[in-house]
Coordinates of C-alpha atoms in Angstrom, one line a residue:
M1 CA 0.0 0.0 0.0
S2 CA 1.7 3.2 -1.1
A3 CA 0.5 6.6 -2.0
E4 CA 1.6 8.3 -5.2
G5 CA 4.5 10.6 -4.6
E6 CA 5.1 9.3 -1.1
V7 CA 7.6 6.7 0.1
W8 CA 6.7 4.7 3.1
Q9 CA 9.1 2.4 4.9
V10 CA 7.5 -0.6 6.5
H11 CA 8.6 -1.4 10.0
P12 CA 7.9 -4.7 11.8
P13 CA 5.7 -4.5 14.9
A14 CA 7.5 -3.4 18.0
L15 CA 6.4 -6.5 19.8
T16 CA 5.4 -10.1 18.9
L17 CA 1.8 -10.7 19.9
T18 CA 1.2 -13.8 22.0
I19 CA -2.5 -13.7 22.6
T20 CA -3.7 -16.2 25.1
R21 CA -7.0 -14.6 26.3
P22 CA -10.4 -15.7 24.9
T23 CA -11.7 -13.4 22.2
F24 CA -15.2 -13.6 21.0
R25 CA -15.7 -12.7 17.4
S26 CA -18.9 -12.1 15.5
L27 CA -19.4 -13.4 12.0
F28 CA -22.9 -12.3 11.6
G29 CA -24.7 -9.5 9.8
R30 CA -23.3 -6.6 7.9
A31 CA -19.8 -6.7 9.4
L32 CA -18.3 -10.0 8.4
L33 CA -15.6 -9.7 11.1
G34 CA -17.4 -7.5 13.6
M35 CA -16.0 -7.6 17.1
V36 CA -18.2 -7.9 20.2
L37 CA -18.1 -4.9 22.6
F38 CA -18.6 -6.9 25.9
L39 CA -16.6 -10.0 26.7
G40 CA -18.4 -12.5 28.8
G41 CA -20.5 -15.7 28.9
C42 CA -19.1 -19.2 29.3
S43 CA -16.2 -20.4 27.2
L44 CA -14.6 -23.4 28.9
P45 CA -11.2 -24.8 28.0
R46 CA -11.5 -27.8 25.7
N47 CA -8.5 -29.9 24.9
S48 CA -9.7 -31.4 21.6
A49 CA -12.0 -30.5 18.8
P50 CA -15.6 -31.5 19.3
V51 CA -16.9 -34.4 17.3
E52 CA -20.4 -35.0 15.8
P53 CA -22.8 -36.5 18.3
V54 CA -24.0 -40.0 17.8
Y55 CA -27.7 -40.7 18.4
V56 CA -29.3 -44.1 18.9
S57 CA -32.3 -43.2 16.9
A58 CA -33.8 -40.4 14.7
T59 CA -36.2 -39.6 17.5
E60 CA -33.3 -39.0 20.0
R61 CA -31.6 -36.8 17.4
A62 CA -34.8 -34.8 16.8
E63 CA -35.4 -34.2 20.5
A64 CA -31.8 -33.1 21.2
Q65 CA -31.7 -30.7 18.3
R66 CA -35.0 -29.2 19.1
A67 CA -33.7 -28.6 22.6
V68 CA -30.7 -26.7 21.4
L69 CA -32.9 -24.5 19.1
H70 CA -35.3 -23.9 22.0
E71 CA -32.5 -22.9 24.3
A72 CA -31.2 -20.4 21.8
W73 CA -34.7 -19.0 21.3
K74 CA -35.3 -18.6 25.1
L75 CA -32.0 -16.8 25.6
V76 CA -32.9 -14.3 23.0
R77 CA -36.4 -13.9 24.4
K78 CA -34.9 -13.1 27.8
R79 CA -31.8 -11.1 26.9
F80 CA -32.1 -9.4 23.5
Y81 CA -31.7 -5.6 23.8
D82 CA -34.9 -4.8 21.9
S83 CA -38.1 -6.0 23.6
E84 CA -39.8 -5.7 20.2
F85 CA -37.1 -7.9 18.6
N86 CA -36.4 -5.5 15.8
G87 CA -39.9 -6.3 14.4
A88 CA -39.3 -10.1 14.3
E89 CA -42.2 -12.4 15.2
W90 CA -40.2 -13.9 17.9
A91 CA -43.1 -15.4 19.8
T92 CA -43.6 -17.9 17.0
A93 CA -40.0 -18.3 15.8
Y94 CA -39.2 -21.5 17.7
H95 CA -42.4 -23.3 16.4
R96 CA -41.6 -22.2 12.8
Y97 CA -38.1 -23.6 12.9
K98 CA -38.3 -26.6 15.2
E99 CA -39.1 -29.2 12.5
A100 CA -36.2 -28.0 10.3
A101 CA -33.9 -28.3 13.4
A102 CA -35.3 -31.8 14.1
V103 CA -34.3 -33.2 10.7
A104 CA -30.9 -31.6 10.4
Q105 CA -28.3 -34.3 9.7
S106 CA -25.3 -32.6 11.2
N107 CA -24.2 -29.9 13.6
E108 CA -23.6 -27.7 10.6
E109 CA -27.1 -28.1 9.3
L110 CA -28.6 -27.6 12.8
Y111 CA -26.7 -24.3 13.2
E112 CA -27.7 -23.2 9.8
V113 CA -31.3 -23.5 11.0
I114 CA -30.5 -21.7 14.3
N115 CA -28.8 -18.8 12.4
D116 CA -31.8 -18.6 10.0
M117 CA -34.0 -18.1 13.0
L118 CA -31.6 -15.6 14.5
G119 CA -31.3 -13.8 11.2
E120 CA -34.9 -12.6 11.6
L121 CA -33.6 -10.3 14.3
D122 CA -31.5 -8.4 11.7
D123 CA -28.8 -7.8 14.3
G124 CA -25.1 -7.9 13.3
H125 CA -24.1 -9.1 16.8
T126 CA -26.5 -11.9 17.2
G127 CA -25.7 -15.4 15.8
A128 CA -24.6 -18.9 16.8
L129 CA -21.4 -20.9 16.5
T130 CA -21.3 -24.7 16.1
P131 CA -19.4 -26.6 18.8
R132 CA -16.5 -26.9 16.4
K133 CA -16.4 -23.2 15.6
A134 CA -16.8 -22.3 19.3
W135 CA -13.8 -24.5 20.0
E136 CA -11.8 -22.7 17.3
E137 CA -12.7 -19.4 18.9
Y138 CA -11.4 -20.6 22.2
R139 CA -8.2 -21.8 20.5
E140 CA -7.9 -18.4 18.7
E141 CA -7.3 -20.1 15.4
R142 CA -9.4 -21.1 12.5
A143 CA -9.1 -22.9 9.2
F144 CA -8.6 -20.4 6.3
V145 CA -8.0 -20.6 2.6
G146 CA -6.8 -17.0 2.9
L147 CA -9.2 -14.8 0.9
N148 CA -10.3 -11.4 2.1
L149 CA -13.4 -10.6 0.1
E150 CA -15.2 -7.2 -0.2
R151 CA -18.5 -6.5 -1.8
L152 CA -17.8 -4.0 -4.6
D153 CA -20.0 -3.1 -7.6
E154 CA -22.3 -6.1 -6.8
Q155 CA -19.3 -8.5 -6.9
W156 CA -17.1 -10.2 -4.3
V157 CA -13.6 -8.8 -4.9
I158 CA -10.4 -10.2 -3.4
T159 CA -8.8 -7.3 -1.6
E160 CA -6.1 -9.2 0.4
L161 CA -4.5 -12.6 0.7
R162 CA -3.8 -13.8 4.2
P163 CA -0.1 -14.4 4.8
G164 CA 0.8 -18.1 5.3
S165 CA -2.4 -19.3 3.6
S166 CA -2.7 -21.4 0.5
A167 CA -4.3 -18.5 -1.4
A168 CA -1.2 -16.4 -0.7
E169 CA 0.9 -19.1 -2.3
S170 CA -1.4 -19.6 -5.3
E171 CA -1.8 -17.8 -8.6
V172 CA -4.8 -15.8 -7.1
E173 CA -4.3 -12.0 -7.1
P174 CA -6.1 -9.1 -5.4
G175 CA -8.7 -7.7 -7.8
W176 CA -9.9 -11.1 -9.0
I177 CA -13.7 -11.6 -8.7
A178 CA -14.8 -14.6 -6.6
I179 CA -17.8 -16.4 -8.3
S180 CA -18.4 -19.7 -6.5
R181 CA -17.0 -22.2 -4.1
D182 CA -17.4 -25.9 -4.8
G183 CA -19.9 -25.1 -7.5
E184 CA -22.1 -23.0 -5.3
S185 CA -22.5 -19.3 -6.3
L186 CA -21.6 -16.9 -3.5
A187 CA -24.5 -15.2 -1.6
E188 CA -25.0 -11.6 -2.3
D189 CA -25.6 -10.3 1.2
R190 CA -23.0 -12.1 3.4
L191 CA -20.5 -14.9 3.5
N192 CA -19.9 -17.3 6.3
F193 CA -17.9 -20.3 5.2
N194 CA -17.1 -23.4 7.2
S195 CA -13.7 -24.6 6.3
V196 CA -12.2 -27.8 7.6
P197 CA -8.5 -28.0 8.2
G198 CA -6.8 -30.0 5.5
E199 CA -9.9 -29.9 3.2
T200 CA -9.5 -28.5 -0.3
Y201 CA -12.1 -26.2 -1.8
T202 CA -12.5 -25.4 -5.5
W203 CA -13.0 -21.7 -6.1
R204 CA -14.0 -20.2 -9.4
F205 CA -12.7 -16.7 -10.1
S206 CA -12.7 -14.2 -12.9
D207 CA -9.2 -12.7 -13.3
A208 CA -8.1 -9.2 -14.3
D209 CA -8.6 -10.1 -18.0
G210 CA -12.1 -11.5 -17.4
V211 CA -10.9 -15.1 -17.8
E212 CA -12.6 -17.6 -15.5
R213 CA -10.3 -19.8 -13.6
E214 CA -10.8 -22.7 -11.1
V215 CA -8.3 -22.8 -8.3
A216 CA -8.1 -25.5 -5.6
L217 CA -7.3 -24.0 -2.2
Q218 CA -6.6 -26.0 1.0
A219 CA -7.8 -24.7 4.3
R220 CA -5.0 -24.3 6.9
T221 CA -5.3 -23.7 10.6
L222 CA -3.9 -20.2 11.2
P223 CA -4.0 -17.7 14.1
D224 CA -7.3 -15.9 14.3
W225 CA -5.6 -12.5 14.5
M226 CA -3.4 -10.3 12.3
P227 CA -0.2 -8.4 13.6
P228 CA -0.3 -4.6 13.7
E229 CA 1.6 -2.6 11.1
E230 CA 3.7 0.5 11.3
R231 CA 5.1 2.6 8.5
H232 CA 7.1 5.8 8.4
S233 CA 7.2 8.5 5.7
A234 CA 10.1 10.7 4.6
E235 CA 8.1 13.7 6.0
G236 CA 8.0 12.0 9.4
W237 CA 4.3 11.0 9.4
I238 CA 3.4 7.7 11.1
Y239 CA 1.0 5.1 9.7
L240 CA -0.4 2.7 12.3
R241 CA -2.8 -0.2 11.5
F242 CA -4.4 -2.5 14.1
D243 CA -7.4 -4.7 13.3
E244 CA -8.8 -5.3 16.8
F245 CA -9.4 -3.4 20.1
E246 CA -7.7 -5.7 22.6
S247 CA -5.1 -5.3 25.2
E248 CA -2.0 -6.4 23.2
Y249 CA -3.0 -4.1 20.4
H250 CA -3.8 -1.0 22.5
K251 CA -0.5 -1.6 24.3
W252 CA 1.3 -1.7 21.0
L253 CA -0.4 1.5 19.8
G254 CA 0.5 3.3 23.0
E255 CA 4.1 2.3 22.7
R256 CA 4.3 3.5 19.1
L257 CA 2.6 6.8 19.8
K258 CA 4.9 7.4 22.8
E259 CA 7.9 6.6 20.7
H260 CA 6.8 9.1 18.1
Q261 CA 4.9 11.6 20.2
N262 CA 6.5 14.5 18.3
A263 CA 5.5 13.1 14.9
P264 CA 4.1 15.9 12.7
G265 CA 1.1 13.7 11.8
V266 CA -0.4 10.2 12.4
I267 CA -2.5 8.1 10.0
L268 CA -4.6 5.5 11.9
D269 CA -6.0 2.7 9.7
L270 CA -9.2 1.2 11.0
R271 CA -10.5 -0.1 7.7
S272 CA -10.2 -3.7 8.7
N273 CA -10.8 -3.1 12.4
G274 CA -13.9 -5.0 13.4
G275 CA -14.0 -3.5 16.9
G276 CA -13.4 -5.3 20.2
A277 CA -13.4 -4.9 23.9
V278 CA -14.7 -1.7 25.5
Y279 CA -11.9 -1.5 28.0
S280 CA -9.4 -1.4 25.2
L281 CA -11.4 1.3 23.4
E282 CA -11.3 3.4 26.5
H283 CA -7.5 3.1 26.8
V284 CA -7.1 4.0 23.1
I285 CA -9.2 7.1 23.5
N286 CA -6.8 8.4 26.1
D287 CA -3.9 8.1 23.6
F288 CA -5.4 11.0 21.7
F289 CA -6.9 13.2 24.4
P290 CA -5.2 15.0 27.4
K291 CA -7.8 13.9 29.9
R292 CA -10.8 11.6 30.3
V293 CA -13.6 12.2 27.9
S294 CA -17.2 10.9 27.4
Y295 CA -17.8 8.8 24.4
G296 CA -21.5 7.8 24.6
A297 CA -24.0 5.6 26.4
F298 CA -25.0 2.0 26.4
V299 CA -28.8 1.6 26.6
S300 CA -30.4 -1.5 28.2
R301 CA -33.6 -3.3 27.1
K302 CA -35.5 -1.3 29.8
G303 CA -34.1 2.0 28.5
K304 CA -31.5 2.6 31.2
E305 CA -28.6 4.7 29.9
D306 CA -25.1 4.0 31.2
H307 CA -23.0 7.0 30.2
E308 CA -19.4 6.0 29.6
K309 CA -16.0 7.8 29.7
S310 CA -12.5 6.8 28.6
A311 CA -10.2 4.9 31.0
W312 CA -9.0 6.3 34.3
R313 CA -5.4 5.6 33.5
D314 CA -3.7 8.3 31.4
G315 CA -2.7 7.5 27.9
V316 CA -0.1 9.0 25.6
G317 CA -2.2 12.1 24.8
Y318 CA -0.8 12.5 21.3
D319 CA -2.0 16.0 20.2
G320 CA -0.7 16.2 16.7
P321 CA -2.7 16.1 13.4
L322 CA -4.6 12.8 13.1
V323 CA -6.2 11.2 10.1
V324 CA -8.3 8.0 10.5
L325 CA -9.1 5.7 7.6
I326 CA -12.5 4.0 7.8
G327 CA -14.7 1.9 5.6
G328 CA -17.2 -0.9 5.5
G329 CA -14.9 -3.2 7.5
S330 CA -14.8 -0.7 10.4
A331 CA -17.3 -2.0 13.0
S332 CA -18.3 -1.9 16.7
S333 CA -15.7 -0.3 18.9
A334 CA -14.0 1.1 15.8
E335 CA -17.1 2.9 14.8
I336 CA -17.6 4.3 18.3
F337 CA -14.0 5.5 18.3
A338 CA -14.3 7.1 14.9
H339 CA -17.6 8.8 15.8
M340 CA -16.3 10.3 19.1
L341 CA -13.1 11.6 17.3
K342 CA -15.4 13.3 14.8
H343 CA -17.7 14.7 17.5
Y344 CA -14.7 16.4 19.3
E345 CA -13.2 17.4 15.9
R346 CA -10.1 15.6 17.0
A347 CA -9.5 13.8 13.7
T348 CA -10.4 13.9 10.0
L349 CA -12.1 10.7 8.8
I350 CA -11.2 9.5 5.3
G351 CA -12.7 6.7 3.3
R352 CA -16.3 5.3 3.3
T353 CA -19.1 4.9 5.8
T354 CA -18.6 2.3 8.5
A355 CA -20.5 -0.9 8.9
G356 CA -23.2 0.3 11.3
V357 CA -22.9 -2.7 13.7
V358 CA -22.4 -1.4 17.2
I359 CA -24.7 -3.3 19.5
A360 CA -22.9 -4.5 22.6
S361 CA -23.1 -8.3 22.9
R362 CA -22.2 -11.3 25.0
K363 CA -21.8 -15.1 24.3
F364 CA -23.6 -17.9 26.1
R365 CA -22.7 -21.6 26.0
L366 CA -25.4 -23.9 24.6
R367 CA -26.0 -27.4 25.9
D368 CA -24.3 -29.1 22.9
G369 CA -21.1 -27.1 23.3
G370 CA -22.0 -24.5 20.7
E371 CA -22.3 -20.8 21.6
I372 CA -24.9 -18.1 20.9
Q373 CA -23.9 -14.4 20.8
I374 CA -26.7 -12.0 21.7
G375 CA -27.0 -8.2 21.4
L376 CA -27.6 -6.9 24.9
H377 CA -27.3 -3.1 24.8
D378 CA -27.9 -0.5 22.2
F379 CA -25.4 2.4 21.8
Q380 CA -26.2 6.1 21.9
T381 CA -23.7 8.6 20.6
L382 CA -22.7 11.9 22.3
D383 CA -25.2 13.8 20.2
G384 CA -28.0 11.4 21.0
T385 CA -28.2 9.4 17.8
R386 CA -27.8 5.7 17.0
L387 CA -25.0 4.2 14.8
E388 CA -26.7 0.8 14.4
G389 CA -27.7 0.3 10.8
I390 CA -26.3 3.8 9.9
G391 CA -22.6 3.9 10.6
V392 CA -20.2 6.8 10.7
E393 CA -19.7 8.9 7.6
P394 CA -16.2 10.1 6.6
D395 CA -15.3 13.8 6.4
V396 CA -13.6 13.1 3.1
E397 CA -15.2 10.4 1.0
V398 CA -13.0 8.4 -1.3
E399 CA -14.3 6.1 -4.0
R400 CA -13.3 2.5 -3.8
N401 CA -12.9 0.9 -7.2
L402 CA -11.7 -2.3 -8.8
A403 CA -9.0 -0.7 -10.9
D404 CA -7.2 0.7 -7.8
I405 CA -7.2 -2.7 -6.1
R406 CA -5.7 -4.3 -9.2
E407 CA -3.1 -1.6 -9.4
D408 CA -2.3 -1.9 -5.7
Y409 CA -3.1 1.8 -5.4
D410 CA -4.5 3.1 -2.0
A411 CA -6.6 6.1 -2.8
D412 CA -7.5 6.5 0.9
L413 CA -3.9 6.7 2.0
D414 CA -3.2 9.1 -0.9
A415 CA -6.0 11.4 0.4
A416 CA -4.6 11.2 3.9
V417 CA -1.2 12.2 2.7
E418 CA -2.6 15.2 0.9
W419 CA -4.5 16.2 4.0
L420 CA -1.4 16.0 6.1
R421 CA 0.6 18.1 3.6
V422 CA -1.9 20.9 4.3
H423 CA -2.5 20.4 8.0
A424 CA 0.6 18.7 9.6
R425 CA 2.5 20.8 12.0
V426 CA 5.6 22.4 10.7
G427 CA 9.1 22.4 12.3
D428 CA 8.3 19.5 14.6
K429 CA 9.5 16.6 12.4
A430 CA 10.0 13.3 14.1
E431 CA 13.5 11.8 14.2
L432 CA 13.2 8.6 12.1

């Protein structure tokens, strides 16, 4: 990623991340990798991957699977943040889905039914994970073929290839169009693949010349996180990217800002940041403000508002010019952070509107070892508005197009550089 006329030097992260805490990720709704805002629920250590249950009869299977569906339905009925269930006919939902759950022939099929039911809530932080996926979440690793896909011009476009994956070692290139997997066309609204380690999946793509290609990609078990990224420019500006609000990441961010506190400008890249823990968000806020500040309120099902402030502990308090890159992959805590920066006129937001997925959520263990994540609290901004389903608009909107992806040109970063050339402080250049 480089801006025209600007030379950036890539620096390795200042620390090697060894993440051992449980992290609950949401794969539901508009943000494909949206992070939960509250961490909680039950996620018990498991030493080996769950296996498919064995039933002595079809009747036993049906009863067990209906029980899992009913448990998920009851938890939503009791806990979901909106007592009107976003307009869903929740009172009848279990009865409408129970027979489909009863005849499911595997955990995967059962959880497809559960997620179809939960999908009626139209909430990006409510969904269910099979026992296998819940175990992968606990282990903080998943099976990937390595494709990052973005919906652009009504097509699924490859934007990045995950390092260490089979896709990164294949002929596939960013800018190709993904058409199908194992002969099934890709859904238009969202993607949620189940990849089994060691299994090979046949993808059909359209390359940069419009030629259709079939590529076999093997799923590999890889860490379920990406390392942060730091870059320096000749003018002294610092580019920092982190894709998750969690303790190791906010510690890294604080260290880098402290090291370069006199930098004439900072570009913070949140375009792939799906959010994360509130406590981490509160620490990051203090890295850009001289004292504690309010950032909004979480609203319970009964309408109680809990007004929140940033962390008690002081942060770096970097006070130089700040540009934040945002887009459809910015969700949850990343959206709250972007909005409060805009509210206080602390940063200029560049890119595209964020995902609009900011409901605070929690995970609960289901009887079969699966997990259900449920939206528990709405979020209200400092000016009294909601971000859910709306998102945060940038101050400077930049068009995202296929040609730029294929040419490895980052128009957002280019716009950020141009903004800094006008607004960065003069005579206070960082020693690089």
